[in-house]
Short mmCIF file of N, CA and C in Angstrom, two decimals:
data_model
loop_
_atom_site.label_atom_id
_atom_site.label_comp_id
_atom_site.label_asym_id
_atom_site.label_seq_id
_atom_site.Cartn_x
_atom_site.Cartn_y
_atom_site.Cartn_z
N UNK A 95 0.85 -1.18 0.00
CA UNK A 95 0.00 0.00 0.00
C UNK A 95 0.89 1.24 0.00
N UNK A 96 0.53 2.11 -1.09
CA UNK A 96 0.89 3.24 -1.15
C UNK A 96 0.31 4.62 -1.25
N UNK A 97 0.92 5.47 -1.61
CA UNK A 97 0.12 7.11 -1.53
C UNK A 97 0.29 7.79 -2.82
N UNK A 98 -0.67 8.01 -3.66
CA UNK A 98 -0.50 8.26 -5.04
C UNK A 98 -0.76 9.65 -4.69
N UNK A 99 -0.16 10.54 -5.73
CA UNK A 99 -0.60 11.90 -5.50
C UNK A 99 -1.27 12.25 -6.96
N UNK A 100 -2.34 12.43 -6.70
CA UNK A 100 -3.36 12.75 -7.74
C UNK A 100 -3.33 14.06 -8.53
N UNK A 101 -3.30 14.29 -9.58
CA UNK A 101 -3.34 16.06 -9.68
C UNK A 101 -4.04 16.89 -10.89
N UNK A 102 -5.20 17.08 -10.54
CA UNK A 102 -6.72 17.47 -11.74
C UNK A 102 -6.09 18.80 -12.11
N UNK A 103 -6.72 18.90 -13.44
CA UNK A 103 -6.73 20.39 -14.06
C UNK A 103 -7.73 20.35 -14.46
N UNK A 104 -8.09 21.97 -13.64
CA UNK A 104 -9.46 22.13 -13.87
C UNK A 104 -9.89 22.91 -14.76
N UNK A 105 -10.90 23.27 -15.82
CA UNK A 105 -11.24 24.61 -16.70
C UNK A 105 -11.91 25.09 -16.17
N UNK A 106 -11.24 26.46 -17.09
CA UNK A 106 -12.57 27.69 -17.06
C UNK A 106 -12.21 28.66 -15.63
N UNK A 107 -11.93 28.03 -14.89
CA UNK A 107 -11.04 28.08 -12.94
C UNK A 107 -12.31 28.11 -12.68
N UNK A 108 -12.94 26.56 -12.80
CA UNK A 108 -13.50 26.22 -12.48
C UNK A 108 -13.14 24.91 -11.13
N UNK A 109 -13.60 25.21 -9.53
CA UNK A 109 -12.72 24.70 -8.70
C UNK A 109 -13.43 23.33 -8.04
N UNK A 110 -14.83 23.53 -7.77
CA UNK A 110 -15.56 22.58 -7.25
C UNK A 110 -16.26 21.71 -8.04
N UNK A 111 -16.42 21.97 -9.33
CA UNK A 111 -17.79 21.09 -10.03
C UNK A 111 -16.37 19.79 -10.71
N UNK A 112 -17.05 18.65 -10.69
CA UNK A 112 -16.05 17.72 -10.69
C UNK A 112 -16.32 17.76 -12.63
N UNK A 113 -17.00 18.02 -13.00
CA UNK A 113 -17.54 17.83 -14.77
C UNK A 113 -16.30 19.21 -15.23
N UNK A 114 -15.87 20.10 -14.55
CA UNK A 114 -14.77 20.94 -14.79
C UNK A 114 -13.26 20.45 -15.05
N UNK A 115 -13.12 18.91 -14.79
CA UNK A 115 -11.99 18.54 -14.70
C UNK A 115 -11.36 17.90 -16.06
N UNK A 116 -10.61 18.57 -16.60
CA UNK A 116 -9.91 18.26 -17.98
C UNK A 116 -8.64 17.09 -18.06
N UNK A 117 -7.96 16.99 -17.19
CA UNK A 117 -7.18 16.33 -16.99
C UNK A 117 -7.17 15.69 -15.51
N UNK A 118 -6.73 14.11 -14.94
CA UNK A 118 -6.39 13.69 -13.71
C UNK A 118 -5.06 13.19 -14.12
N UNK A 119 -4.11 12.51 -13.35
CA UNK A 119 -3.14 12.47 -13.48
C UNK A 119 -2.45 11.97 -12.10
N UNK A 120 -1.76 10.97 -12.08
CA UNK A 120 -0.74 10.39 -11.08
C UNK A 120 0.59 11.00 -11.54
N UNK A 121 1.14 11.46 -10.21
CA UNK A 121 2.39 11.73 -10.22
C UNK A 121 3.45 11.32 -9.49
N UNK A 122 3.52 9.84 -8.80
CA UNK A 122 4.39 9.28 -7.70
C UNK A 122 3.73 8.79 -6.65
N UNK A 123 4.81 7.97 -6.17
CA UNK A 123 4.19 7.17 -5.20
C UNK A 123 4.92 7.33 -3.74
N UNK A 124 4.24 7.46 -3.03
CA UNK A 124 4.83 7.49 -1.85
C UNK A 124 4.27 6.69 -0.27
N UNK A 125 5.54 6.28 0.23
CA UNK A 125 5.33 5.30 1.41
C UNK A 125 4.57 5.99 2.61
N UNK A 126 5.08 7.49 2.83
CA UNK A 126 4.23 7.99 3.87
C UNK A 126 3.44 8.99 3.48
N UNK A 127 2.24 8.75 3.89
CA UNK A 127 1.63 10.09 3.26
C UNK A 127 1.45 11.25 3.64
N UNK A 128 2.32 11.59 4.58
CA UNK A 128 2.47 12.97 5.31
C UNK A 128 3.76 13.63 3.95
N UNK A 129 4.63 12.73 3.63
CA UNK A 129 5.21 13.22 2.64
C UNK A 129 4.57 13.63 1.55
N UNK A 130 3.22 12.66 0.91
CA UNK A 130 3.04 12.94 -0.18
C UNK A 130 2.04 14.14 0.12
N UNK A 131 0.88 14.52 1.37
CA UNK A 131 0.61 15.46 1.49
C UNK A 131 1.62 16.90 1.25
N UNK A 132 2.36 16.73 1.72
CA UNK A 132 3.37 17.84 1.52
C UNK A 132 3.21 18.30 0.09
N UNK A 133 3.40 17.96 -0.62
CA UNK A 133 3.90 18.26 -2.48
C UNK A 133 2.66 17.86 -2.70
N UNK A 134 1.53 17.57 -2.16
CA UNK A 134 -0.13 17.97 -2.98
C UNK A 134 -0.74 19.26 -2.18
N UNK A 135 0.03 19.59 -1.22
CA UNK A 135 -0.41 21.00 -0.73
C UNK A 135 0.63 21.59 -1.37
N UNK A 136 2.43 21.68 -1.32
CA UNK A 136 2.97 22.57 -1.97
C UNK A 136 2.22 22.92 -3.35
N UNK A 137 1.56 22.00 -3.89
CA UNK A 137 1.15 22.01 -5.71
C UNK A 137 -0.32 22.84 -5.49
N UNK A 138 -1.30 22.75 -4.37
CA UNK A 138 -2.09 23.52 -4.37
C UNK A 138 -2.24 24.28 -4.67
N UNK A 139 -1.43 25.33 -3.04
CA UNK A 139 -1.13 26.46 -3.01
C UNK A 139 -0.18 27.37 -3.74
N UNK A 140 0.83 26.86 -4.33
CA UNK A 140 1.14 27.31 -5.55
C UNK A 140 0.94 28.16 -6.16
N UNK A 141 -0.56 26.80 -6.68
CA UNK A 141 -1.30 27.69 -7.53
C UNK A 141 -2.77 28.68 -7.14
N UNK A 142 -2.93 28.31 -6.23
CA UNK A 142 -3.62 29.32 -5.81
C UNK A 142 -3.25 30.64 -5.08
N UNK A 143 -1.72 30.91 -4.69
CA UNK A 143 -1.94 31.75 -4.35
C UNK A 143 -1.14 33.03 -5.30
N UNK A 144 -0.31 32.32 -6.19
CA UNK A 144 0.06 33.14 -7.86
C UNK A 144 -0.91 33.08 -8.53
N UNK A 145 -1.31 34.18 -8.74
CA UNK A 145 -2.59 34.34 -9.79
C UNK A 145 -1.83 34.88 -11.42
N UNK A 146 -0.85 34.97 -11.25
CA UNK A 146 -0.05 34.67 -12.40
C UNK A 146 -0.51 33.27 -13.37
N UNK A 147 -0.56 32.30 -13.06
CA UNK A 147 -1.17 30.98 -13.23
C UNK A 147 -2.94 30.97 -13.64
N UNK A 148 -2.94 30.97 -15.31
CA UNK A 148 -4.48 30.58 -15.33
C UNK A 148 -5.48 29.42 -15.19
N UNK A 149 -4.69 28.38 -15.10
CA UNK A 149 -5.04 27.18 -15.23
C UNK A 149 -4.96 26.86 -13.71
N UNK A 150 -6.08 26.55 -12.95
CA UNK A 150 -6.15 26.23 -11.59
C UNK A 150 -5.93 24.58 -11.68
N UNK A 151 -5.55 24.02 -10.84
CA UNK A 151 -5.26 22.58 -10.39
C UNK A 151 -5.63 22.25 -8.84
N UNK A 152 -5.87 21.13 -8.81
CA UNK A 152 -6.13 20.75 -7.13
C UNK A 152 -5.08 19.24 -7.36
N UNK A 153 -4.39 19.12 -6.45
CA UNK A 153 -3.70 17.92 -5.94
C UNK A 153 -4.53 17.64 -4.50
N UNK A 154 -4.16 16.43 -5.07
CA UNK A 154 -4.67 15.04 -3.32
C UNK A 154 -3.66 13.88 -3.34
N UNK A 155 -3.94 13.10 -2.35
CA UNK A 155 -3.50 11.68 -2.19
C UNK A 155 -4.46 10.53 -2.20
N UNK A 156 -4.31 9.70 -2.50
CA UNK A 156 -5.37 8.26 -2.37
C UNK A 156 -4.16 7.32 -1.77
N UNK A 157 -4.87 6.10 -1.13
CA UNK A 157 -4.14 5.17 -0.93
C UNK A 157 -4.49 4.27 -2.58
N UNK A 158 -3.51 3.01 -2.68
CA UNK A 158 -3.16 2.46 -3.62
C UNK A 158 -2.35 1.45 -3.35
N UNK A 159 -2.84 0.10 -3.82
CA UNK A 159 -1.78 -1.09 -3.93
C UNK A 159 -1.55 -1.20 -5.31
N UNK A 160 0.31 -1.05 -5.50
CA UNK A 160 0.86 -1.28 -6.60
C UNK A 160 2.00 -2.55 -6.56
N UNK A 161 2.47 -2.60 -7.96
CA UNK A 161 3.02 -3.71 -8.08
C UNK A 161 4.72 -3.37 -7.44
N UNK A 162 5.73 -4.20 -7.11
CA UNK A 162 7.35 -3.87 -6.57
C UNK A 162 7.64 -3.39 -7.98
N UNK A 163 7.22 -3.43 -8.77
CA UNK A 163 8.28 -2.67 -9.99
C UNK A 163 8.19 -1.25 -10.01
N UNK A 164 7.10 -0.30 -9.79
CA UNK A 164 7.20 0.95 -9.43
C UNK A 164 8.14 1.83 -8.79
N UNK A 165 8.94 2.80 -8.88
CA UNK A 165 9.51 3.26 -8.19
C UNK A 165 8.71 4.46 -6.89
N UNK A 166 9.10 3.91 -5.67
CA UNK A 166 8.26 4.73 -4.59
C UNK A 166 8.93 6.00 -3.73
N UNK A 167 8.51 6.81 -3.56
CA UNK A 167 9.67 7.90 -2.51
C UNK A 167 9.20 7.23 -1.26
#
């Protein structure tokens, strides 16, 4: 069992309606998920708080059983 970090792009900055979501996306795996929280809040806030950035995103974590060939942090 591991900690996938999930990471949607949303349109339009559009933030809550889940039918807004253009892209999902795994980005790594990780053993603890206080780590992988870390870098799905660094990726949040990011972007929410540069409004430089038009394209809003939300990162999370899920748990996940993967196979030993994956590489995990």
């Amino acid at each position: 069992l591991v900690f996938a970090l999930i990471v949607e792009i949303m349109a339009n900055g559009a933030v809550t309606d889940k039918d807004a979501v253009t892209d999902k996306s795994e980005y790594g795996f990780w053993r603890d998920v206080n780590d992988c929280v870390y870098f799905a809040r660094a990726l949040s806030l990011q972007f929410q708080d540069v409004r430089d950035f038009d394209i809003p995103i939300k990162a999370y974590c899920v748990p996940k059983f993967v196979d030993e060939d994956v590489e995990i942090f």
